[in-house]
CSV table of C-alpha atoms and ligand atoms in Angstrom, one decimal:
chain,number,residue,atom,x,y,z
A,137,MET,CA,0.0,0.0,0.0
A,138,ASN,CA,2.6,2.4,1.2
A,139,TYR,CA,4.9,1.3,-1.6
A,140,SER,CA,2.4,1.9,-4.4
A,141,PHE,CA,1.6,5.3,-3.0
A,142,HIS,CA,5.2,6.2,-3.0
A,143,LYS,CA,5.5,5.0,-6.6
A,144,ILE,CA,2.6,7.1,-7.8
A,145,PHE,CA,3.8,10.1,-5.9
A,146,SER,CA,7.3,9.9,-7.2
A,147,SER,CA,6.3,9.4,-10.8
A,148,THR,CA,3.9,12.3,-10.7
A,149,PHE,CA,6.7,14.3,-9.1
A,150,ILE,CA,9.0,13.5,-12.0
A,151,PHE,CA,6.3,14.3,-14.5
A,152,CYS,CA,5.7,17.7,-12.9
A,153,ILE,CA,9.3,18.6,-12.9
A,154,SER,CA,10.0,17.6,-16.5
A,155,SER,CA,6.8,19.3,-17.8
A,156,ALA,CA,7.6,22.4,-15.9
A,157,SER,CA,11.1,22.7,-17.3
A,158,LEU,CA,9.9,21.8,-20.8
A,159,LEU,CA,7.3,24.5,-20.4
A,160,SER,CA,9.7,27.2,-19.0
A,161,GLN,CA,12.2,26.5,-21.8
A,162,GLY,CA,9.6,27.6,-24.3
A,163,ILE,CA,8.6,30.8,-22.4
A,164,ASN,CA,10.1,33.9,-23.9
A,165,PHE,CA,9.5,37.7,-23.5
A,166,THR,CA,8.3,38.5,-27.0
A,167,GLU,CA,5.6,35.9,-27.3
A,168,HIS,CA,4.5,35.2,-23.7
A,169,ILE,CA,5.6,37.9,-21.2
A,170,ALA,CA,5.2,41.1,-23.2
A,171,PRO,CA,1.5,40.6,-23.8
A,172,ILE,CA,0.9,40.1,-20.0
A,173,ILE,CA,3.0,43.2,-19.1
A,174,HIS,CA,1.6,45.5,-21.8
A,175,GLN,CA,-1.9,44.6,-20.9
A,176,ASN,CA,-1.6,44.7,-17.1
A,177,CYS,CA,1.3,46.9,-16.2
A,178,THR,CA,2.2,49.4,-18.9
A,179,PRO,CA,-1.1,51.4,-18.5
A,180,CYS,CA,0.6,52.9,-15.4
A,181,HIS,CA,4.3,51.9,-16.0
A,182,ARG,CA,5.0,54.4,-18.8
A,183,THR,CA,6.1,58.0,-19.0
A,184,GLY,CA,3.7,60.5,-17.5
A,185,GLU,CA,1.7,58.0,-15.5
A,186,ALA,CA,1.7,57.2,-11.8
A,187,ALA,CA,4.3,54.4,-11.6
A,188,PRO,CA,8.0,55.4,-11.0
A,189,PHE,CA,9.5,53.4,-13.9
A,190,SER,CA,8.4,52.2,-17.4
A,191,LEU,CA,7.7,48.5,-18.2
A,192,ILE,CA,7.6,48.4,-21.9
A,193,THR,CA,10.7,46.9,-23.5
A,194,TYR,CA,12.6,43.7,-22.9
A,195,GLU,CA,15.4,45.7,-21.1
A,196,ASP,CA,12.8,47.5,-18.8
A,197,VAL,CA,11.4,44.2,-17.7
A,198,VAL,CA,14.6,42.2,-17.4
A,199,LYS,CA,16.1,44.9,-15.2
A,200,ARG,CA,13.4,44.2,-12.6
A,201,GLY,CA,12.6,40.6,-13.4
A,202,LYS,CA,13.0,39.2,-9.9
A,203,PHE,CA,11.1,42.1,-8.4
A,204,ILE,CA,8.3,41.6,-10.9
A,205,GLN,CA,8.1,38.0,-10.0
A,206,LYS,CA,7.8,38.9,-6.4
A,207,VAL,CA,5.2,41.7,-6.7
A,208,THR,CA,3.0,39.6,-9.0
A,209,GLN,CA,3.2,36.5,-6.8
A,210,SER,CA,2.3,38.5,-3.7
A,211,ARG,CA,-0.4,40.3,-5.8
A,212,TYR,CA,0.9,43.6,-4.7
A,213,MET,CA,0.8,44.4,-8.5
A,214,PRO,CA,-1.3,45.1,-10.4
A,215,PRO,CA,-2.9,47.1,-7.6
A,216,TRP,CA,-6.4,46.1,-6.7
A,217,ARG,CA,-7.2,46.2,-3.0
A,218,ALA,CA,-10.9,45.0,-3.0
A,219,ASP,CA,-11.5,41.4,-2.1
A,220,HIS,CA,-12.5,39.4,-5.2
A,221,ASP,CA,-15.2,37.4,-3.4
A,222,PHE,CA,-17.4,40.3,-2.2
A,223,GLY,CA,-18.9,42.4,-5.0
A,224,ASP,CA,-18.6,41.9,-8.7
A,225,PHE,CA,-16.6,44.7,-10.4
A,226,LYS,CA,-15.7,45.9,-13.8
A,227,ASP,CA,-12.2,46.3,-15.2
A,228,VAL,CA,-10.8,44.1,-12.4
A,229,ARG,CA,-7.0,44.3,-12.2
A,230,LYS,CA,-5.9,40.7,-11.6
A,231,LEU,CA,-3.4,38.3,-13.1
A,232,THR,CA,-4.5,34.7,-13.4
A,233,VAL,CA,-2.7,32.0,-11.6
A,234,GLY,CA,-1.4,30.9,-15.0
A,235,GLN,CA,0.0,34.3,-15.8
A,236,ILE,CA,1.8,34.6,-12.5
A,237,SER,CA,3.4,31.1,-13.0
A,238,THR,CA,4.4,32.0,-16.5
A,239,ILE,CA,6.3,35.1,-15.2
A,240,LYS,CA,7.9,33.0,-12.4
A,241,LEU,CA,9.0,30.2,-14.8
A,242,TRP,CA,10.4,32.7,-17.3
A,243,VAL,CA,12.4,34.5,-14.6
A,244,GLU,CA,13.7,31.2,-13.2
A,245,ASN,CA,14.8,30.1,-16.7
A,246,GLY,CA,17.0,33.2,-17.2
A,247,MET,CA,14.5,35.5,-19.0
A,248,PRO,CA,15.0,34.6,-22.6
A,249,LYS,CA,14.1,37.2,-25.1
A,250,GLY,CA,12.6,35.1,-27.9
A,251,PRO,CA,12.0,36.2,-31.5
A,252,ASP,CA,13.5,39.6,-32.2
A,253,VAL,CA,10.4,41.3,-33.6
A,254,ALA,CA,8.9,44.7,-33.0
A,255,LEU,CA,6.6,44.8,-30.0
A,256,LYS,CA,3.0,45.6,-30.6
A,257,LEU,CA,1.8,47.9,-27.7
A,258,PRO,CA,-1.9,48.3,-27.0
A,259,ASP,CA,-3.3,51.8,-27.8
A,260,PHE,CA,-2.4,54.3,-25.1
A,261,GLN,CA,-3.3,58.0,-24.8
A,262,THR,CA,-0.5,60.3,-23.6
A,263,ASN,CA,-1.5,62.1,-20.4
A,264,SER,CA,-4.5,59.9,-19.7
A,265,GLN,CA,-5.4,56.6,-18.2
A,266,LEU,CA,-8.4,56.3,-20.5
A,267,LYS,CA,-8.2,55.2,-24.1
A,268,PHE,CA,-9.9,58.2,-25.5
A,269,LYS,CA,-8.9,61.8,-26.2
A,270,PRO,CA,-10.3,64.1,-23.6
A,271,ASP,CA,-12.7,66.7,-25.0
A,272,LEU,CA,-11.5,69.4,-22.6
A,273,VAL,CA,-8.2,69.7,-20.7
A,274,LEU,CA,-8.1,72.2,-17.9
A,275,LYS,CA,-4.8,73.3,-16.5
A,276,MET,CA,-3.8,75.5,-13.6
A,277,ASN,CA,-3.2,79.1,-14.7
A,278,LYS,CA,0.5,78.7,-13.9
A,279,PRO,CA,2.7,76.2,-12.0
A,280,PHE,CA,2.0,76.6,-8.3
A,281,LEU,CA,4.9,76.9,-5.9
A,282,ILE,CA,4.1,74.7,-2.9
A,283,PRO,CA,5.0,76.5,0.4
A,284,LYS,CA,8.1,75.1,2.1
A,285,ASN,CA,6.8,75.2,5.7
A,286,ASN,CA,6.5,71.5,6.6
A,287,LYS,CA,2.7,71.9,7.1
A,288,GLU,CA,-0.3,70.3,5.6
A,289,GLU,CA,-1.8,72.9,3.2
A,290,TYR,CA,-5.1,73.3,1.3
A,291,PHE,CA,-5.1,75.6,-1.7
A,292,LEU,CA,-8.0,76.5,-4.0
A,293,PHE,CA,-7.6,76.7,-7.8
A,294,SER,CA,-10.3,78.1,-10.1
A,295,LEU,CA,-10.3,76.7,-13.6
A,296,PRO,CA,-12.8,78.3,-16.0
A,297,THR,CA,-14.3,75.9,-18.5
A,298,ASN,CA,-15.6,78.7,-20.8
A,299,LEU,CA,-18.3,76.3,-21.9
A,300,GLN,CA,-20.9,78.1,-24.1
A,301,SER,CA,-23.7,75.6,-23.5
A,302,ASP,CA,-24.8,73.1,-20.8
A,303,THR,CA,-23.1,69.8,-21.3
A,304,TYR,CA,-22.8,66.3,-19.8
A,305,VAL,CA,-19.6,64.7,-18.6
A,306,LYS,CA,-19.0,60.9,-19.0
A,307,ALA,CA,-15.6,60.7,-17.2
A,308,ILE,CA,-13.5,63.0,-15.1
A,309,GLU,CA,-9.8,62.4,-14.7
A,310,PHE,CA,-7.8,64.5,-12.2
A,311,ARG,CA,-4.1,64.4,-13.1
A,312,ALA,CA,-1.9,65.1,-10.1
A,313,GLY,CA,1.0,67.2,-11.2
A,314,ASN,CA,3.4,66.8,-8.2
A,315,LYS,CA,2.9,63.1,-7.5
A,316,LYS,CA,4.9,63.3,-4.3
A,317,LEU,CA,3.0,66.2,-2.6
A,318,VAL,CA,-0.5,66.2,-4.0
A,319,HIS,CA,-2.3,64.3,-1.3
A,320,HIS,CA,-5.8,64.6,-2.5
A,321,SER,CA,-8.2,66.9,-4.3
A,322,ARG,CA,-11.8,67.7,-4.5
A,323,ILE,CA,-13.6,69.4,-7.4
A,324,SER,CA,-16.7,71.5,-6.9
A,325,ILE,CA,-18.7,73.3,-9.6
A,326,ASP,CA,-18.8,77.1,-9.4
A,327,THR,CA,-21.6,78.5,-11.6
A,328,THR,CA,-21.2,82.0,-10.0
A,329,GLN,CA,-17.7,82.7,-11.3
A,330,LYS,CA,-17.2,84.5,-8.0
A,331,MET,CA,-14.6,82.1,-6.7
A,332,ARG,CA,-12.1,83.1,-9.4
A,333,VAL,CA,-10.4,85.5,-6.9
A,334,THR,CA,-9.6,82.5,-4.7
A,335,ASP,CA,-7.3,81.0,-7.4
A,336,ALA,CA,-4.0,79.8,-5.8
A,337,LYS,CA,-5.0,81.0,-2.3
A,338,SER,CA,-4.9,79.0,0.9
A,339,ILE,CA,-8.3,78.1,2.4
A,340,ASP,CA,-7.0,79.9,5.5
A,341,ASP,CA,-6.3,83.1,3.6
A,342,GLU,CA,-8.1,86.0,5.4
A,343,SER,CA,-8.7,87.9,2.2
A,344,ILE,CA,-11.0,85.2,0.9
A,345,ALA,CA,-12.8,84.3,4.2
A,346,GLU,CA,-16.1,85.6,2.9
A,347,PHE,CA,-16.0,83.3,-0.1
A,348,GLY,CA,-16.3,80.3,2.1
A,349,LYS,CA,-20.0,81.1,2.5
A,350,ILE,CA,-20.8,80.9,-1.2
A,351,ARG,CA,-22.6,77.7,-2.0
A,352,MET,CA,-21.3,75.7,-4.9
A,353,LYS,CA,-23.6,74.1,-7.4
A,354,ASP,CA,-22.1,70.7,-6.7
A,355,GLU,CA,-19.8,70.5,-3.6
A,356,PHE,CA,-18.5,67.1,-4.4
A,357,TRP,CA,-18.4,66.8,-8.1
A,358,ALA,CA,-15.3,64.7,-8.2
A,359,GLY,CA,-12.6,63.6,-5.8
A,360,TRP,CA,-9.2,62.2,-6.2
A,361,VAL,CA,-7.0,60.4,-3.7
A,362,PRO,CA,-3.7,58.5,-4.3
A,363,GLY,CA,-4.1,55.5,-6.6
A,364,ASN,CA,-7.5,56.6,-7.7
A,365,ASN,CA,-8.6,55.7,-11.3
A,366,PRO,CA,-11.1,57.5,-13.6
A,367,ILE,CA,-14.2,55.5,-14.6
A,368,ILE,CA,-16.5,56.0,-17.6
A,369,TYR,CA,-20.2,56.1,-16.7
A,370,PRO,CA,-22.4,53.6,-18.7
A,371,ASP,CA,-24.3,54.7,-21.8
A,372,GLY,CA,-27.0,57.2,-21.1
A,373,ILE,CA,-25.6,58.2,-17.7
A,374,ALA,CA,-23.5,61.4,-17.0
A,375,LYS,CA,-22.9,64.3,-14.8
A,376,PRO,CA,-24.3,67.7,-15.7
A,377,LEU,CA,-21.9,70.7,-16.2
A,378,GLN,CA,-23.5,74.0,-16.7
A,379,ALA,CA,-22.4,76.6,-19.3
A,380,GLY,CA,-19.9,79.1,-18.0
A,381,SER,CA,-19.0,76.9,-15.0
A,382,ASP,CA,-15.6,77.0,-13.3
A,383,LEU,CA,-14.1,74.0,-11.7
A,384,LEU,CA,-13.1,74.9,-8.2
A,385,ILE,CA,-10.3,72.5,-7.1
A,386,ASN,CA,-9.3,72.2,-3.5
A,387,ILE,CA,-5.9,70.5,-3.4
A,388,HIS,CA,-4.5,69.1,-0.2
A,389,TYR,CA,-0.6,69.2,-0.2
A,390,ALA,CA,1.4,67.0,2.1
A,391,PRO,CA,4.0,68.8,4.3
A,392,ASN,CA,6.9,70.1,2.1
A,393,VAL,CA,10.4,70.9,3.2
A,394,LEU,CA,12.1,71.5,-0.1
A,395,PRO,CA,12.4,74.8,-2.1
A,396,ASN,CA,11.2,74.9,-5.7
A,397,GLU,CA,8.5,72.2,-5.4
A,398,THR,CA,5.9,73.1,-7.9
A,399,ASP,CA,2.6,71.6,-8.9
A,400,SER,CA,0.8,71.7,-12.3
A,401,SER,CA,-2.2,69.5,-11.8
A,402,SER,CA,-4.8,69.3,-14.5
A,403,VAL,CA,-8.3,67.8,-15.2
A,404,ASN,CA,-9.3,65.9,-18.3
A,405,LEU,CA,-13.1,66.0,-19.1
A,406,TYR,CA,-14.8,63.6,-21.5
A,407,PHE,CA,-18.2,64.7,-22.7
A,408,ALA,CA,-21.3,62.5,-23.4
A,409,LYS,CA,-21.8,62.0,-27.1
A,410,GLU,CA,-25.0,60.1,-26.8
A,411,LYS,CA,-28.4,61.2,-25.3
A,412,VAL,CA,-28.2,61.4,-21.6
A,413,GLU,CA,-31.2,59.9,-19.8
A,414,GLN,CA,-30.1,59.7,-16.2
A,415,GLU,CA,-28.0,62.1,-14.1
A,416,LEU,CA,-25.5,60.6,-11.7
A,417,ARG,CA,-26.0,61.3,-8.0
A,418,THR,CA,-23.8,60.8,-5.0
A,419,LEU,CA,-24.6,59.2,-1.7
A,420,ILE,CA,-21.9,59.4,1.0
A,421,LEU,CA,-21.8,57.5,4.2
A,422,PHE,CA,-19.5,59.4,6.6
A,423,GLU,CA,-18.5,59.9,10.2
A,424,LYS,CA,-22.0,61.2,11.3
A,425,ASP,CA,-23.6,57.9,10.1
A,426,ILE,CA,-21.6,55.9,12.6
A,427,THR,CA,-23.9,54.3,15.2
A,428,ASN,CA,-21.3,53.6,17.9
A,429,GLN,CA,-20.2,57.3,18.4
A,430,PRO,CA,-18.0,59.1,19.1
A,431,PHE,CA,-15.7,58.7,16.1
A,432,GLU,CA,-12.6,58.7,18.3
A,433,ILE,CA,-9.8,56.2,18.1
A,434,PRO,CA,-8.1,55.7,21.5
A,435,ALA,CA,-4.3,55.1,21.5
A,436,ASP,CA,-3.2,51.4,21.5
A,437,THR,CA,-6.5,50.0,20.2
A,438,VAL,CA,-7.9,48.3,17.2
A,439,ILE,CA,-11.5,49.6,17.0
A,440,THR,CA,-14.4,48.9,14.7
A,441,PHE,CA,-17.1,51.5,13.9
A,442,TYR,CA,-20.5,50.6,12.5
A,443,ALA,CA,-22.3,52.9,10.1
A,444,LYS,CA,-25.9,52.8,8.8
A,445,SER,CA,-27.5,54.9,6.0
A,446,VAL,CA,-30.9,56.4,6.2
A,447,GLU,CA,-33.7,54.2,4.9
A,448,ILE,CA,-33.4,54.2,1.1
A,449,PRO,CA,-36.6,56.1,0.1
A,450,TYR,CA,-36.9,54.9,-3.5
A,451,PRO,CA,-35.2,52.3,-5.7
A,452,ILE,CA,-31.6,53.2,-6.6
A,453,SER,CA,-29.0,51.7,-8.8
A,454,ILE,CA,-25.5,52.0,-7.5
A,455,LEU,CA,-22.7,52.2,-10.1
A,456,SER,CA,-19.6,52.6,-8.1
A,457,VAL,CA,-18.1,52.9,-4.6
A,458,GLN,CA,-15.0,54.7,-3.4
A,459,PRO,CA,-14.0,54.1,0.2
A,460,HIS,CA,-11.8,56.6,2.0
A,461,MET,CA,-9.8,56.4,5.2
A,462,HIS,CA,-6.4,57.6,6.3
A,463,LEU,CA,-3.3,55.9,7.7
A,464,LEU,CA,-4.9,54.0,10.6
A,465,GLY,CA,-7.4,52.3,8.3
A,466,LYS,CA,-7.2,48.5,8.6
A,467,SER,CA,-10.2,46.9,6.9
A,468,LEU,CA,-13.7,47.7,5.8
A,469,ARG,CA,-16.9,46.0,4.6
A,470,SER,CA,-20.1,47.4,3.2
A,471,TYR,CA,-23.4,45.8,2.2
A,472,ALA,CA,-27.1,46.7,1.8
A,473,ILE,CA,-29.9,44.8,3.5
A,474,THR,CA,-33.2,44.8,1.7
A,475,PRO,CA,-36.6,44.8,3.5
A,476,GLY,CA,-36.8,41.1,2.5
A,477,GLY,CA,-33.6,40.4,4.4
A,478,ASP,CA,-31.3,39.9,1.4
A,479,LEU,CA,-27.7,41.0,1.7
A,480,ILE,CA,-26.2,42.8,-1.3
A,481,PRO,CA,-22.4,42.8,-1.1
A,482,LEU,CA,-21.0,46.2,-1.9
A,483,ILE,CA,-17.3,46.1,-1.0
A,484,LYS,CA,-14.8,44.4,1.3
A,485,ILE,CA,-11.2,45.4,1.7
A,486,SER,CA,-9.4,43.1,4.1
A,487,ALA,CA,-6.1,45.0,4.0
A,488,TRP,CA,-6.7,48.7,3.6
A,489,ASP,CA,-3.9,50.4,1.7
A,490,PHE,CA,-3.8,54.2,2.0
A,491,ASP,CA,-1.8,54.5,-1.3
A,492,TRP,CA,-4.4,52.7,-3.4
A,493,GLN,CA,-7.8,54.3,-2.9
A,494,MET,CA,-9.7,53.3,-6.0
A,495,THR,CA,-13.1,53.8,-7.3
A,496,TYR,CA,-14.6,50.4,-7.8
A,497,GLN,CA,-17.3,50.2,-10.6
A,498,TYR,CA,-19.8,47.4,-10.5
A,499,LYS,CA,-20.0,45.1,-13.4
A,500,GLU,CA,-23.8,45.4,-13.2
A,501,ALA,CA,-25.4,48.3,-11.4
A,502,GLN,CA,-26.4,47.2,-7.9
A,503,ALA,CA,-30.2,47.5,-7.6
A,504,ILE,CA,-31.1,48.6,-4.1
A,505,PRO,CA,-34.9,48.4,-3.4
A,506,THR,CA,-36.9,50.9,-1.5
A,507,GLY,CA,-36.7,50.4,2.3
A,508,SER,CA,-33.2,49.0,2.2
A,509,TYR,CA,-30.3,50.2,4.4
A,510,ILE,CA,-26.7,50.4,3.6
A,511,PHE,CA,-24.3,49.3,6.3
A,512,ALA,CA,-20.6,49.6,6.8
A,513,GLU,CA,-18.1,48.2,9.3
A,514,VAL,CA,-14.7,50.0,9.4
A,515,THR,CA,-11.7,49.0,11.5
A,516,TYR,CA,-8.8,51.2,12.5
A,517,ASP,CA,-5.5,50.1,13.9
A,518,ASN,CA,-4.0,52.7,16.3
A,519,THR,CA,-1.4,50.5,17.8
A,520,GLY,CA,2.4,50.5,17.3
A,521,ARG,CA,2.0,47.4,15.1
A,522,ASN,CA,0.5,49.6,12.4
A,523,PRO,CA,3.7,50.6,10.5
A,524,ARG,CA,1.8,53.7,9.1
A,525,ASN,CA,0.9,55.1,12.5
A,526,SER,CA,2.1,58.7,12.4
A,527,PHE,CA,2.7,58.7,16.2
A,528,SER,CA,5.0,56.8,18.4
A,529,PRO,CA,3.8,56.2,21.0
A,530,PRO,CA,0.3,56.1,19.5
A,531,GLN,CA,-2.1,59.0,20.4
A,532,LYS,CA,-5.8,59.4,20.6
A,533,ILE,CA,-7.0,60.3,17.1
A,534,THR,CA,-10.1,62.3,16.2
A,535,ALA,CA,-11.9,63.2,12.9
A,536,GLY,CA,-10.2,65.6,10.5
A,537,TRP,CA,-8.9,66.2,7.0
A,538,ASN,CA,-5.2,66.1,7.9
A,539,SER,CA,-3.6,62.7,7.2
A,540,THR,CA,-2.6,62.4,10.8
A,541,GLN,CA,-6.3,62.6,11.7
A,542,GLU,CA,-8.9,60.1,10.6
A,543,MET,CA,-11.8,59.9,8.2
A,544,PHE,CA,-14.5,57.5,7.2
A,545,ASN,CA,-16.2,58.0,3.8
A,546,LEU,CA,-17.9,55.6,1.5
A,547,ILE,CA,-18.8,57.5,-1.7
A,548,PHE,CA,-21.5,55.8,-3.8
A,549,GLN,CA,-22.5,57.0,-7.3
A,550,TYR,CA,-26.0,56.0,-8.2
A,551,VAL,CA,-28.9,56.7,-10.5
A,552,ILE,CA,-32.6,56.6,-10.0
A,553,PRO,CA,-33.8,53.9,-12.5
A,554,LYS,CA,-36.7,55.0,-14.7
B,205,HEC,C1,-2.8,51.3,-11.7
B,205,HEC,C2,-1.4,51.6,-12.0
B,205,HEC,C3,-0.4,50.4,-11.9
B,205,HEC,C4,-0.5,49.2,-12.5
B,205,HEC,C5,-1.6,48.7,-13.4
B,205,HEC,C6,0.7,48.5,-12.2
B,205,HEC,N1,1.5,49.3,-11.4
B,205,HEC,FE1,3.3,48.7,-10.6
B,205,HEC,N2,3.4,50.5,-9.6
B,205,HEC,C7,2.5,51.5,-9.7
B,205,HEC,C8,2.9,52.6,-8.8
B,205,HEC,C9,2.2,54.0,-8.7
B,205,HEC,C10,4.0,52.2,-8.1
B,205,HEC,C11,4.8,52.9,-7.0
B,205,HEC,C12,4.1,52.9,-5.7
B,205,HEC,C13,4.0,51.6,-5.1
B,205,HEC,O1,5.0,50.9,-5.0
B,205,HEC,O2,2.8,51.2,-4.7
B,205,HEC,C14,4.3,50.8,-8.6
B,205,HEC,C15,5.3,50.1,-8.2
B,205,HEC,C16,5.7,48.9,-8.8
B,205,HEC,C17,6.9,48.1,-8.4
B,205,HEC,C18,7.9,48.5,-7.3
B,205,HEC,C19,7.3,48.1,-6.0
B,205,HEC,C20,8.1,48.6,-4.8
B,205,HEC,O3,7.9,48.0,-3.7
B,205,HEC,O4,8.9,49.5,-4.9
B,205,HEC,C21,7.0,47.0,-9.2
B,205,HEC,C22,8.1,46.0,-9.3
B,205,HEC,C23,5.8,47.1,-10.1
B,205,HEC,N3,5.1,48.2,-9.8
B,205,HEC,C24,5.5,46.1,-11.0
B,205,HEC,C25,4.3,46.1,-11.7
B,205,HEC,C26,3.9,45.0,-12.5
B,205,HEC,C27,4.7,43.8,-12.9
B,205,HEC,C28,2.6,45.3,-13.0
B,205,HEC,C29,1.7,44.4,-13.8
B,205,HEC,C30,1.6,43.1,-13.5
B,205,HEC,C31,2.2,46.6,-12.4
B,205,HEC,N4,3.3,47.0,-11.6
B,205,HEC,C32,1.0,47.2,-12.6
B,205,HEC,C33,1.4,51.6,-10.5
B,205,HEC,C34,0.9,50.5,-11.2
């Protein structure tokens, strides 16, 4: 019995080894590796995009071969922080087990180049993550010199659209200029044009204090955080943008200690070409929706907060979700419960990553019936075991916009189905 088991085992083992080495001998860059890299890595790993180096040519990839093997096996790259078994998303960034093994075998076999033919790259747009040309590119009036005072700073920038007629926007892409210091940004719509005087001024500037009282047409038209990606709304769905509007951008800069650090952030707008039937709306679950108040995180604790929305008053279809926490974030989960008791999974992130705060778009819009509630459970780690804790020893943390304070936001974009 034992003997035959051993025999089967060893012959399978030999078969595995020989087939693996046969396989890996055939794996080369041109035919097998380049397509994986170009599809899954090059969208960010090219000039002008977020990643710190290019992954395009054989030389680019060979130079970091071992590192690429490591980050793909650990699934650190391509970045996607939502759990795959809770919510069904579009444009998922994920290598298959087969692709990961192919990379591994290729690296272990000395990274052969294969046929020396010209590589065929997928279509990329310069200065955009999306595959289309933006209809309108709005830039800051001039490069902004970031104050060198080692303080978190919030500055306003007014970008006139000069649009002659009302329009609808299908996608909004904020392009951080200074990738090191732009910490996040929020875009509001100013239909009054009064905010132009606030351009390049700090939100604490006395001279513009009275402008803080002016209500924007849309306070949270778009938001950007590190690692965020633009999404394209489905056909017939868009966000309105009124003629003559200005974009008012509030940019949060991380503390800067260097002279001559400038920022030239910009915004790409993509207009709807088809007839728009539904306007996109925003539902935000935030600190005030937490049921176990107060939203305070004592030192040396791991603590979970529970949030609950108001009762959903009419049927809605949720298109996307964007969670937001700061450095103490550890994990989160959100779902809706229908009046019939069904659970609709919305998102789960088991290992929160401050650097990768993406907008997750559902493959199919999530239909939430009248009378449902949306719930969230969010956990923060304010112990010394959290390597991203800003304080040593840990301190009590309260709500606030600075990255050393904490936040809880779940931003849902939805439409009211007809
Ligand atoms: C959505 C954009 C994006 C995609 C897609 C992407 N990367 Fe990256 N990558 C980044 C950014 C930004 C960084 C630097 C910040 C970081 O390390 O998180 C990075 C860092 C890296 C690093 C260095 C990690 C370190 O610890 O310094 C490697 C290696 C890497 N990427 C490989 C890959 C490979 C291989 C793929 C495809 C399988 C890929 N990346 C896909 C954006 C991306």
